[in-house]
PDB file of C-alpha atoms in Angstrom:
ATOM      1  CA  MET A   1       0.000   0.000   0.000  1.00 34.00           C
ATOM      2  CA  SER A   2       1.424   3.279  -1.025  1.00 37.00           C
ATOM      3  CA  ASP A   3      -0.100   5.584   1.580  1.00 41.00           C
ATOM      4  CA  SER A   4       0.417   5.781   5.316  1.00 42.00           C
ATOM      5  CA  SER A   5      -2.248   3.244   6.236  1.00 43.00           C
ATOM      6  CA  PRO A   6      -1.253   0.217   8.272  1.00 44.00           C
ATOM      7  CA  SER A   7       0.125  -2.810   6.540  1.00 43.00           C
ATOM      8  CA  PRO A   8      -1.462  -6.047   7.715  1.00 46.00           C
ATOM      9  CA  GLY A   9       0.654  -8.568   9.500  1.00 43.00           C
ATOM     10  CA  THR A  10       3.396  -6.200  10.583  1.00 41.00           C
ATOM     11  CA  ALA A  11       3.457  -7.467  14.171  1.00 40.00           C
ATOM     12  CA  TRP A  12       1.582 -10.029  16.200  1.00 40.00           C
ATOM     13  CA  SER A  13       1.062  -9.455  19.898  1.00 46.00           C
ATOM     14  CA  ALA A  14       2.750 -12.291  21.718  1.00 41.00           C
ATOM     15  CA  GLU A  15       0.229 -12.236  24.551  1.00 45.00           C
ATOM     16  CA  LYS A  16      -2.617 -12.897  22.122  1.00 53.00           C
ATOM     17  CA  VAL A  17      -1.111 -15.690  20.037  1.00 50.00           C
ATOM     18  CA  ASP A  18      -2.726 -18.953  21.051  1.00 52.00           C
ATOM     19  CA  PRO A  19      -0.304 -21.869  20.470  1.00 54.00           C
ATOM     20  CA  SER A  20      -3.210 -24.332  20.493  1.00 60.00           C
ATOM     21  CA  GLY A  21      -4.556 -22.743  17.324  1.00 65.00           C
ATOM     22  CA  ALA A  22      -8.016 -22.328  18.817  1.00 83.00           C
ATOM     23  CA  GLU A  23      -8.026 -18.533  18.445  1.00 94.00           C
ATOM     24  CA  ILE A  24      -7.275 -16.388  15.400  1.00 96.00           C
ATOM     25  CA  GLU A  25      -5.575 -13.015  15.333  1.00 96.00           C
ATOM     26  CA  PHE A  26      -6.439 -11.012  12.227  1.00 98.00           C
ATOM     27  CA  GLU A  27      -6.040  -7.732  10.411  1.00 98.00           C
ATOM     28  CA  TYR A  28      -8.036  -6.640   7.388  1.00 98.00           C
ATOM     29  CA  VAL A  29      -7.413  -3.371   5.524  1.00 97.00           C
ATOM     30  CA  TRP A  30      -9.732  -2.048   2.808  1.00 96.00           C
ATOM     31  CA  HIS A  31      -9.179   1.000   0.558  1.00 94.00           C
ATOM     32  CA  GLU A  32     -11.706   2.767  -1.631  1.00 93.00           C
ATOM     33  CA  GLY A  33     -10.545   3.063  -5.232  1.00 88.00           C
ATOM     34  CA  SER A  34      -9.016   6.159  -6.777  1.00 88.00           C
ATOM     35  CA  VAL A  35     -11.715   8.767  -6.324  1.00 89.00           C
ATOM     36  CA  PRO A  36     -11.457  12.518  -5.790  1.00 88.00           C
ATOM     37  CA  PRO A  37     -11.341  13.945  -2.290  1.00 86.00           C
ATOM     38  CA  PRO A  38     -13.313  13.870  -0.053  1.00 87.00           C
ATOM     39  CA  HIS A  39     -14.850  10.601  -1.253  1.00 89.00           C
ATOM     40  CA  HIS A  40     -11.808   8.396  -0.681  1.00 92.00           C
ATOM     41  CA  TYR A  41     -11.621   6.426   2.570  1.00 95.00           C
ATOM     42  CA  TRP A  42     -10.037   3.356   4.036  1.00 97.00           C
ATOM     43  CA  PHE A  43     -10.521   1.254   7.125  1.00 98.00           C
ATOM     44  CA  SER A  44      -8.763  -1.475   9.035  1.00 98.00           C
ATOM     45  CA  ILE A  45     -10.231  -4.065  11.363  1.00 99.00           C
ATOM     46  CA  LYS A  46      -7.928  -5.936  13.689  1.00 98.00           C
ATOM     47  CA  GLY A  47      -8.404  -8.136  16.676  1.00 98.00           C
ATOM     48  CA  TRP A  48      -8.496 -11.690  17.874  1.00 95.00           C
ATOM     49  CA  THR A  49     -11.320 -14.133  18.284  1.00 95.00           C
ATOM     50  CA  GLY A  50     -10.587 -14.613  21.981  1.00 93.00           C
ATOM     51  CA  GLY A  51     -11.370 -11.030  22.918  1.00 92.00           C
ATOM     52  CA  ASN A  52     -11.709  -7.635  21.342  1.00 96.00           C
ATOM     53  CA  GLY A  53     -11.336  -5.889  18.031  1.00 98.00           C
ATOM     54  CA  GLN A  54     -10.754  -2.382  16.769  1.00 98.00           C
ATOM     55  CA  ILE A  55     -11.809  -0.589  13.629  1.00 99.00           C
ATOM     56  CA  VAL A  56      -9.948   2.461  12.345  1.00 98.00           C
ATOM     57  CA  PHE A  57     -11.794   4.478   9.690  1.00 98.00           C
ATOM     58  CA  VAL A  58      -9.994   7.270   7.822  1.00 97.00           C
ATOM     59  CA  PRO A  59     -12.074   9.503   5.524  1.00 95.00           C
ATOM     60  CA  GLY A  60      -9.547  10.818   3.043  1.00 91.00           C
ATOM     61  CA  TYR A  61      -6.074  10.604   1.569  1.00 91.00           C
ATOM     62  CA  PRO A  62      -2.989  11.039   3.792  1.00 88.00           C
ATOM     63  CA  PHE A  63      -2.086  14.383   2.163  1.00 91.00           C
ATOM     64  CA  GLU A  64      -5.418  15.777   3.401  1.00 88.00           C
ATOM     65  CA  ALA A  65      -4.520  15.069   7.057  1.00 90.00           C
ATOM     66  CA  PRO A  66      -7.928  13.460   7.609  1.00 94.00           C
ATOM     67  CA  PRO A  67      -9.318  12.512  10.997  1.00 95.00           C
ATOM     68  CA  GLN A  68      -8.932   8.936  12.191  1.00 97.00           C
ATOM     69  CA  TRP A  69     -11.957   7.430  13.873  1.00 98.00           C
ATOM     70  CA  VAL A  70     -10.893   4.594  16.157  1.00 98.00           C
ATOM     71  CA  GLN A  71     -13.559   2.381  17.673  1.00 98.00           C
ATOM     72  CA  PRO A  72     -12.769  -0.623  19.879  1.00 98.00           C
ATOM     73  CA  PHE A  73     -15.421  -3.318  20.212  1.00 98.00           C
ATOM     74  CA  PRO A  74     -15.952  -6.641  21.960  1.00 97.00           C
ATOM     75  CA  ILE A  75     -16.143  -9.612  19.624  1.00 97.00           C
ATOM     76  CA  ALA A  76     -19.364 -11.513  20.216  1.00 95.00           C
ATOM     77  CA  PRO A  77     -18.599 -15.168  21.033  1.00 95.00           C
ATOM     78  CA  GLU A  78     -21.017 -16.469  18.375  1.00 96.00           C
ATOM     79  CA  ARG A  79     -19.385 -14.279  15.684  1.00 95.00           C
ATOM     80  CA  ALA A  80     -15.929 -15.421  16.797  1.00 96.00           C
ATOM     81  CA  ALA A  81     -17.046 -19.058  16.627  1.00 95.00           C
ATOM     82  CA  ALA A  82     -18.459 -18.526  13.123  1.00 95.00           C
ATOM     83  CA  LEU A  83     -15.201 -16.956  11.898  1.00 96.00           C
ATOM     84  CA  LYS A  84     -13.070 -19.721  13.440  1.00 96.00           C
ATOM     85  CA  ALA A  85     -15.236 -22.479  11.950  1.00 95.00           C
ATOM     86  CA  TRP A  86     -15.242 -20.823   8.533  1.00 96.00           C
ATOM     87  CA  VAL A  87     -11.447 -20.252   8.532  1.00 96.00           C
ATOM     88  CA  ARG A  88     -10.875 -23.895   9.531  1.00 94.00           C
ATOM     89  CA  GLY A  89     -13.400 -25.215   7.003  1.00 95.00           C
ATOM     90  CA  GLN A  90     -11.917 -23.205   4.132  1.00 95.00           C
ATOM     91  CA  ARG A  91      -8.333 -23.911   5.265  1.00 94.00           C
ATOM     92  CA  ILE A  92      -7.591 -20.188   5.001  1.00 95.00           C
ATOM     93  CA  VAL A  93      -4.373 -20.327   7.018  1.00 94.00           C
ATOM     94  CA  GLU A  94      -3.094 -23.571   5.457  1.00 92.00           C
ATOM     95  CA  ARG A  95      -3.851 -22.959   1.780  1.00 92.00           C
ATOM     96  CA  PRO A  96      -1.501 -21.229  -0.667  1.00 92.00           C
ATOM     97  CA  TRP A  97      -2.481 -17.718  -1.731  1.00 93.00           C
ATOM     98  CA  PRO A  98      -0.627 -17.123  -5.008  1.00 91.00           C
ATOM     99  CA  GLU A  99      -0.630 -13.547  -6.218  1.00 85.00           C
ATOM    100  CA  SER A 100      -2.310 -13.038  -9.586  1.00 80.00           C
ATOM    101  CA  PRO A 101      -0.055 -11.686 -12.343  1.00 79.00           C
ATOM    102  CA  SER A 102      -2.785  -9.289 -13.521  1.00 75.00           C
ATOM    103  CA  LEU A 103      -2.365  -5.730 -12.304  1.00 68.00           C
ATOM    104  CA  MET A 104      -5.141  -3.821 -10.627  1.00 71.00           C
ATOM    105  CA  VAL A 105      -5.434  -0.143 -11.516  1.00 76.00           C
ATOM    106  CA  GLY A 106      -7.572   2.400  -9.695  1.00 79.00           C
ATOM    107  CA  GLY A 107     -10.094   0.096  -8.028  1.00 83.00           C
ATOM    108  CA  SER A 108     -10.688  -0.626  -4.389  1.00 89.00           C
ATOM    109  CA  HIS A 109      -8.285  -3.079  -2.814  1.00 89.00           C
ATOM    110  CA  ARG A 110      -7.791  -4.986   0.401  1.00 93.00           C
ATOM    111  CA  ALA A 111      -5.260  -7.033   2.301  1.00 92.00           C
ATOM    112  CA  PHE A 112      -5.496  -9.596   5.094  1.00 95.00           C
ATOM    113  CA  SER A 113      -3.203 -11.167   7.650  1.00 96.00           C
ATOM    114  CA  LEU A 114      -4.270 -14.018   9.893  1.00 96.00           C
ATOM    115  CA  CYS A 115      -2.443 -15.951  12.569  1.00 95.00           C
ATOM    116  CA  ARG A 116      -3.654 -19.180  14.147  1.00 92.00           C
ATOM    117  CA  GLY A 117      -1.309 -20.947  16.521  1.00 89.00           C
ATOM    118  CA  ASP A 118       2.145 -20.795  14.978  1.00 88.00           C
ATOM    119  CA  ARG A 119       0.818 -20.333  11.433  1.00 91.00           C
ATOM    120  CA  GLN A 120       0.575 -16.937   9.796  1.00 93.00           C
ATOM    121  CA  VAL A 121      -0.701 -16.064   6.344  1.00 95.00           C
ATOM    122  CA  GLN A 122      -0.848 -12.842   4.372  1.00 94.00           C
ATOM    123  CA  VAL A 123      -3.422 -12.807   1.606  1.00 94.00           C
ATOM    124  CA  PRO A 124      -2.176 -10.808  -1.401  1.00 90.00           C
ATOM    125  CA  THR A 125      -4.139  -7.898  -2.802  1.00 88.00           C
ATOM    126  CA  GLN A 126      -4.286  -9.289  -6.338  1.00 89.00           C
ATOM    127  CA  LEU A 127      -5.832 -12.730  -6.575  1.00 92.00           C
ATOM    128  CA  SER A 128      -7.237 -15.133  -9.144  1.00 89.00           C
ATOM    129  CA  ALA A 129     -11.017 -15.031  -9.596  1.00 89.00           C
ATOM    130  CA  ASP A 130     -11.552 -18.111  -7.385  1.00 92.00           C
ATOM    131  CA  ASP A 131      -9.281 -16.817  -4.633  1.00 94.00           C
ATOM    132  CA  ALA A 132     -10.902 -13.361  -4.885  1.00 92.00           C
ATOM    133  CA  ARG A 133     -14.315 -14.928  -4.198  1.00 95.00           C
ATOM    134  CA  LEU A 134     -12.898 -16.629  -1.122  1.00 96.00           C
ATOM    135  CA  ALA A 135     -11.316 -13.329  -0.020  1.00 96.00           C
ATOM    136  CA  ASP A 136     -14.732 -11.647  -0.447  1.00 96.00           C
ATOM    137  CA  GLU A 137     -16.197 -14.207   1.951  1.00 97.00           C
ATOM    138  CA  LEU A 138     -13.330 -13.665   4.390  1.00 97.00           C
ATOM    139  CA  ALA A 139     -13.945  -9.909   4.256  1.00 97.00           C
ATOM    140  CA  GLY A 140     -17.606 -10.485   5.051  1.00 97.00           C
ATOM    141  CA  GLN A 141     -16.731 -12.737   7.983  1.00 96.00           C
ATOM    142  CA  ILE A 142     -14.374 -10.141   9.470  1.00 98.00           C
ATOM    143  CA  GLN A 143     -16.700  -7.192   8.814  1.00 98.00           C
ATOM    144  CA  ALA A 144     -19.491  -9.099  10.584  1.00 97.00           C
ATOM    145  CA  LEU A 145     -17.436  -8.991  13.791  1.00 98.00           C
ATOM    146  CA  VAL A 146     -17.948  -5.206  13.984  1.00 98.00           C
ATOM    147  CA  PRO A 147     -21.302  -4.376  15.606  1.00 98.00           C
ATOM    148  CA  GLU A 148     -23.830  -2.786  13.226  1.00 98.00           C
ATOM    149  CA  THR A 149     -24.169   0.235  15.531  1.00 98.00           C
ATOM    150  CA  ILE A 150     -20.494   1.034  14.928  1.00 98.00           C
ATOM    151  CA  TRP A 151     -20.829   0.629  11.141  1.00 98.00           C
ATOM    152  CA  ARG A 152     -23.883   2.920  11.184  1.00 98.00           C
ATOM    153  CA  ASP A 153     -22.011   5.558  13.207  1.00 98.00           C
ATOM    154  CA  LEU A 154     -19.005   5.428  10.856  1.00 98.00           C
ATOM    155  CA  ARG A 155     -21.224   5.728   7.754  1.00 96.00           C
ATOM    156  CA  GLU A 156     -22.989   8.745   9.277  1.00 97.00           C
ATOM    157  CA  ARG A 157     -19.707  10.396  10.261  1.00 96.00           C
ATOM    158  CA  HIS A 158     -18.291   9.775   6.794  1.00 95.00           C
ATOM    159  CA  ALA A 159     -21.382  11.250   5.108  1.00 94.00           C
ATOM    160  CA  ALA A 160     -21.154  14.331   7.362  1.00 94.00           C
ATOM    161  CA  HIS A 161     -17.442  14.646   6.566  1.00 92.00           C
ATOM    162  CA  VAL A 162     -18.109  14.516   2.814  1.00 91.00           C
ATOM    163  CA  GLN A 163     -20.907  17.100   3.158  1.00 91.00           C
ATOM    164  CA  SER A 164     -18.702  19.468   5.173  1.00 90.00           C
ATOM    165  CA  CYS A 165     -15.957  19.247   2.557  1.00 83.00           C
ATOM    166  CA  CYS A 166     -18.291  19.836  -0.396  1.00 74.00           C
ATOM    167  CA  ARG A 167     -19.959  23.059   0.772  1.00 65.00           C
TER     168      ARG A 167
END
């Protein structure tokens, strides 16, 4: 990623890594495509299935010095269980994630890092069509960990930010 947003998988917190492999530590970063200010935004969701998560939402490009909205949240046990079962069932951490040779230009993009036990995987931004579908499902699983009230608040704040910039 070329801007100042976090890069997934840069560091795992030793106190959270579960050697049994029962829990998953994750980071997911999503960027809106190339659009004019103030419509660009990105967000990251990180956490672990044995506890809490955090979403950081940034409405703008780094050169605009945008605000950063940071919202911690508890991960509901049933959502954590669903993510763990899905990751195990799809073998997300064990499978290869080859990067696609095709180049992406201008569109939205995302990146993932997951750690389960002593295994860590980084999912590339550019994927084959089949792997991209699986990454879409993974994105949905991780986004579902964030309570809807937080998503609603972030959407409202973003809309207000866009309106204030476009007056």
